[in-house]
């Protein structure tokens, strides 16, 4: 293991019960191993969140930089009305 640092944390009784049960069942060898696994999952979730956020920001930048003219609200509403009408017809045809 890399250089390790001992820490002390406070957890709810339910959290500790789950960790102890995981150790007792053999899923983890020690409480420390279970906590290290939890931190790795947390780190991975944070990285995935940051990647999703950057992808969204890139899409917004791309949209803002798009030189094509914007669609007016009236055009958007008309397009949506046509879409919903077509969807309704498709469902009716599929059911009938």
C-alpha atoms as an extended CHARMM CRD file, in Angstrom:
* protein
*
        96  EXT
         1         1  UNK       CA              0.0000000000        0.0000000000        0.0000000000  PROA      1               0.0000000000
         2         2  UNK       CA              1.1560000000        3.5370000000       -0.6860000000  PROA      2               0.0000000000
         3         3  UNK       CA              2.0630000000        5.7940000000        2.2030000000  PROA      3               0.0000000000
         4         4  UNK       CA             -0.9600000000        5.5290000000        4.4420000000  PROA      4               0.0000000000
         5         5  UNK       CA             -2.3490000000        8.0960000000        6.8190000000  PROA      5               0.0000000000
         6         6  UNK       CA             -4.5580000000        7.0960000000        9.7010000000  PROA      6               0.0000000000
         7         7  UNK       CA             -7.7500000000        9.1230000000       10.0630000000  PROA      7               0.0000000000
         8         8  UNK       CA            -10.6560000000        9.1260000000       12.4440000000  PROA      8               0.0000000000
         9         9  UNK       CA            -14.2110000000        9.5620000000       11.1920000000  PROA      9               0.0000000000
        10        10  UNK       CA            -17.6310000000        9.7170000000       12.7680000000  PROA      10              0.0000000000
        11        11  UNK       CA            -20.3920000000        7.6600000000       11.1550000000  PROA      11              0.0000000000
        12        12  UNK       CA            -23.9790000000        6.8540000000       11.9270000000  PROA      12              0.0000000000
        13        13  UNK       CA            -24.7690000000        3.5300000000       13.5350000000  PROA      13              0.0000000000
        14        14  UNK       CA            -26.4790000000        2.3740000000       10.3350000000  PROA      14              0.0000000000
        15        15  UNK       CA            -23.4120000000        3.1660000000        8.2370000000  PROA      15              0.0000000000
        16        16  UNK       CA            -21.1470000000        1.2570000000       10.6230000000  PROA      16              0.0000000000
        17        17  UNK       CA            -23.5640000000       -1.6870000000       10.6980000000  PROA      17              0.0000000000
        18        18  UNK       CA            -23.4230000000       -1.9630000000        6.9070000000  PROA      18              0.0000000000
        19        19  UNK       CA            -19.6220000000       -1.8060000000        6.9220000000  PROA      19              0.0000000000
        20        20  UNK       CA            -19.3030000000       -4.3870000000        9.7080000000  PROA      20              0.0000000000
        21        21  UNK       CA            -21.7380000000       -6.7020000000        7.9100000000  PROA      21              0.0000000000
        22        22  UNK       CA            -19.6450000000       -6.3890000000        4.7300000000  PROA      22              0.0000000000
        23        23  UNK       CA            -16.5060000000       -7.3220000000        6.6520000000  PROA      23              0.0000000000
        24        24  UNK       CA            -18.2070000000      -10.1670000000        8.5310000000  PROA      24              0.0000000000
        25        25  UNK       CA            -19.5890000000      -11.6040000000        5.2810000000  PROA      25              0.0000000000
        26        26  UNK       CA            -16.0900000000      -11.6680000000        3.8010000000  PROA      26              0.0000000000
        27        27  UNK       CA            -16.7530000000       -9.0080000000        1.1810000000  PROA      27              0.0000000000
        28        28  UNK       CA            -13.8850000000       -7.0160000000        2.7180000000  PROA      28              0.0000000000
        29        29  UNK       CA            -11.0480000000       -8.2000000000        4.9220000000  PROA      29              0.0000000000
        30        30  UNK       CA            -11.1320000000       -5.1490000000        7.1810000000  PROA      30              0.0000000000
        31        31  UNK       CA            -13.1160000000       -2.0330000000        7.9170000000  PROA      31              0.0000000000
        32        32  UNK       CA            -10.2350000000       -0.0300000000        6.4600000000  PROA      32              0.0000000000
        33        33  UNK       CA            -10.4590000000       -1.9600000000        3.2030000000  PROA      33              0.0000000000
        34        34  UNK       CA            -14.1970000000       -1.2400000000        3.0070000000  PROA      34              0.0000000000
        35        35  UNK       CA            -13.5960000000        2.4640000000        3.6330000000  PROA      35              0.0000000000
        36        36  UNK       CA            -10.8480000000        2.6230000000        0.9950000000  PROA      36              0.0000000000
        37        37  UNK       CA            -13.2390000000        1.0160000000       -1.4820000000  PROA      37              0.0000000000
        38        38  UNK       CA            -15.9180000000        3.5870000000       -0.5900000000  PROA      38              0.0000000000
        39        39  UNK       CA            -13.4530000000        6.4280000000       -1.1790000000  PROA      39              0.0000000000
        40        40  UNK       CA            -12.4550000000        4.9550000000       -4.5580000000  PROA      40              0.0000000000
        41        41  UNK       CA            -16.1350000000        4.8000000000       -5.5720000000  PROA      41              0.0000000000
        42        42  UNK       CA            -16.5860000000        8.4030000000       -4.3950000000  PROA      42              0.0000000000
        43        43  UNK       CA            -13.5240000000        9.5160000000       -6.3780000000  PROA      43              0.0000000000
        44        44  UNK       CA            -14.8030000000        7.7490000000       -9.5080000000  PROA      44              0.0000000000
        45        45  UNK       CA            -18.2540000000        9.3410000000       -9.1050000000  PROA      45              0.0000000000
        46        46  UNK       CA            -16.6810000000       12.7990000000       -8.7570000000  PROA      46              0.0000000000
        47        47  UNK       CA            -14.5790000000       12.2420000000      -11.8800000000  PROA      47              0.0000000000
        48        48  UNK       CA            -17.6150000000       11.0370000000      -13.8670000000  PROA      48              0.0000000000
        49        49  UNK       CA            -19.6190000000       14.0450000000      -12.6690000000  PROA      49              0.0000000000
        50        50  UNK       CA            -16.8290000000       16.4150000000      -13.7350000000  PROA      50              0.0000000000
        51        51  UNK       CA            -16.6550000000       14.7140000000      -17.1490000000  PROA      51              0.0000000000
        52        52  UNK       CA            -20.4400000000       14.9850000000      -17.6500000000  PROA      52              0.0000000000
        53        53  UNK       CA            -20.3560000000       18.6350000000      -16.6090000000  PROA      53              0.0000000000
        54        54  UNK       CA            -17.5350000000       19.3740000000      -19.0550000000  PROA      54              0.0000000000
        55        55  UNK       CA            -19.4440000000       17.5880000000      -21.8450000000  PROA      55              0.0000000000
        56        56  UNK       CA            -22.5090000000       19.7320000000      -21.1110000000  PROA      56              0.0000000000
        57        57  UNK       CA            -20.4050000000       22.8800000000      -21.0990000000  PROA      57              0.0000000000
        58        58  UNK       CA            -18.8680000000       21.8730000000      -24.4270000000  PROA      58              0.0000000000
        59        59  UNK       CA            -22.3360000000       21.3480000000      -25.9140000000  PROA      59              0.0000000000
        60        60  UNK       CA            -23.4560000000       24.7650000000      -24.6680000000  PROA      60              0.0000000000
        61        61  UNK       CA            -20.3010000000       26.3910000000      -26.0910000000  PROA      61              0.0000000000
        62        62  UNK       CA            -20.8760000000       24.6110000000      -29.3930000000  PROA      62              0.0000000000
        63        63  UNK       CA            -24.4900000000       25.7720000000      -29.4590000000  PROA      63              0.0000000000
        64        64  UNK       CA            -23.5610000000       29.3650000000      -28.6320000000  PROA      64              0.0000000000
        65        65  UNK       CA            -20.8690000000       29.3420000000      -31.3160000000  PROA      65              0.0000000000
        66        66  UNK       CA            -23.2260000000       27.8970000000      -33.9550000000  PROA      66              0.0000000000
        67        67  UNK       CA            -23.4810000000       30.4950000000      -36.7380000000  PROA      67              0.0000000000
        68        68  UNK       CA            -26.8530000000       29.2590000000      -37.9490000000  PROA      68              0.0000000000
        69        69  UNK       CA            -29.7800000000       31.5620000000      -37.1470000000  PROA      69              0.0000000000
        70        70  UNK       CA            -31.8560000000       30.7820000000      -34.0890000000  PROA      70              0.0000000000
        71        71  UNK       CA            -35.3510000000       29.3680000000      -34.4450000000  PROA      71              0.0000000000
        72        72  UNK       CA            -38.0880000000       31.7300000000      -33.3340000000  PROA      72              0.0000000000
        73        73  UNK       CA            -40.4390000000       30.7480000000      -30.5450000000  PROA      73              0.0000000000
        74        74  UNK       CA            -43.3190000000       30.5330000000      -33.0230000000  PROA      74              0.0000000000
        75        75  UNK       CA            -41.3270000000       28.1780000000      -35.2590000000  PROA      75              0.0000000000
        76        76  UNK       CA            -40.3450000000       26.0330000000      -32.2890000000  PROA      76              0.0000000000
        77        77  UNK       CA            -43.9560000000       25.7980000000      -31.1010000000  PROA      77              0.0000000000
        78        78  UNK       CA            -45.1480000000       24.8870000000      -34.6100000000  PROA      78              0.0000000000
        79        79  UNK       CA            -42.4550000000       22.2140000000      -34.9070000000  PROA      79              0.0000000000
        80        80  UNK       CA            -43.4160000000       20.8000000000      -31.4990000000  PROA      80              0.0000000000
        81        81  UNK       CA            -47.1340000000       20.7790000000      -32.4020000000  PROA      81              0.0000000000
        82        82  UNK       CA            -46.3410000000       18.8750000000      -35.6230000000  PROA      82              0.0000000000
        83        83  UNK       CA            -44.1780000000       16.4300000000      -33.7260000000  PROA      83              0.0000000000
        84        84  UNK       CA            -46.8490000000       15.7530000000      -31.1020000000  PROA      84              0.0000000000
        85        85  UNK       CA            -49.5180000000       15.3530000000      -33.7840000000  PROA      85              0.0000000000
        86        86  UNK       CA            -47.3340000000       12.8430000000      -35.6680000000  PROA      86              0.0000000000
        87        87  UNK       CA            -46.5890000000       10.9630000000      -32.4520000000  PROA      87              0.0000000000
        88        88  UNK       CA            -50.2930000000       10.7450000000      -31.6690000000  PROA      88              0.0000000000
        89        89  UNK       CA            -50.9940000000        9.3410000000      -35.1190000000  PROA      89              0.0000000000
        90        90  UNK       CA            -48.1710000000        6.8100000000      -34.7950000000  PROA      90              0.0000000000
        91        91  UNK       CA            -49.4990000000        5.5680000000      -31.4440000000  PROA      91              0.0000000000
        92        92  UNK       CA            -53.0290000000        5.3410000000      -32.7880000000  PROA      92              0.0000000000
        93        93  UNK       CA            -51.8070000000        3.3270000000      -35.7840000000  PROA      93              0.0000000000
        94        94  UNK       CA            -49.6840000000        1.0570000000      -33.5650000000  PROA      94              0.0000000000
        95        95  UNK       CA            -52.6380000000        0.3650000000      -31.2410000000  PROA      95              0.0000000000
        96        96  UNK       CA            -55.1550000000       -0.1960000000      -33.9950000000  PROA      96              0.0000000000
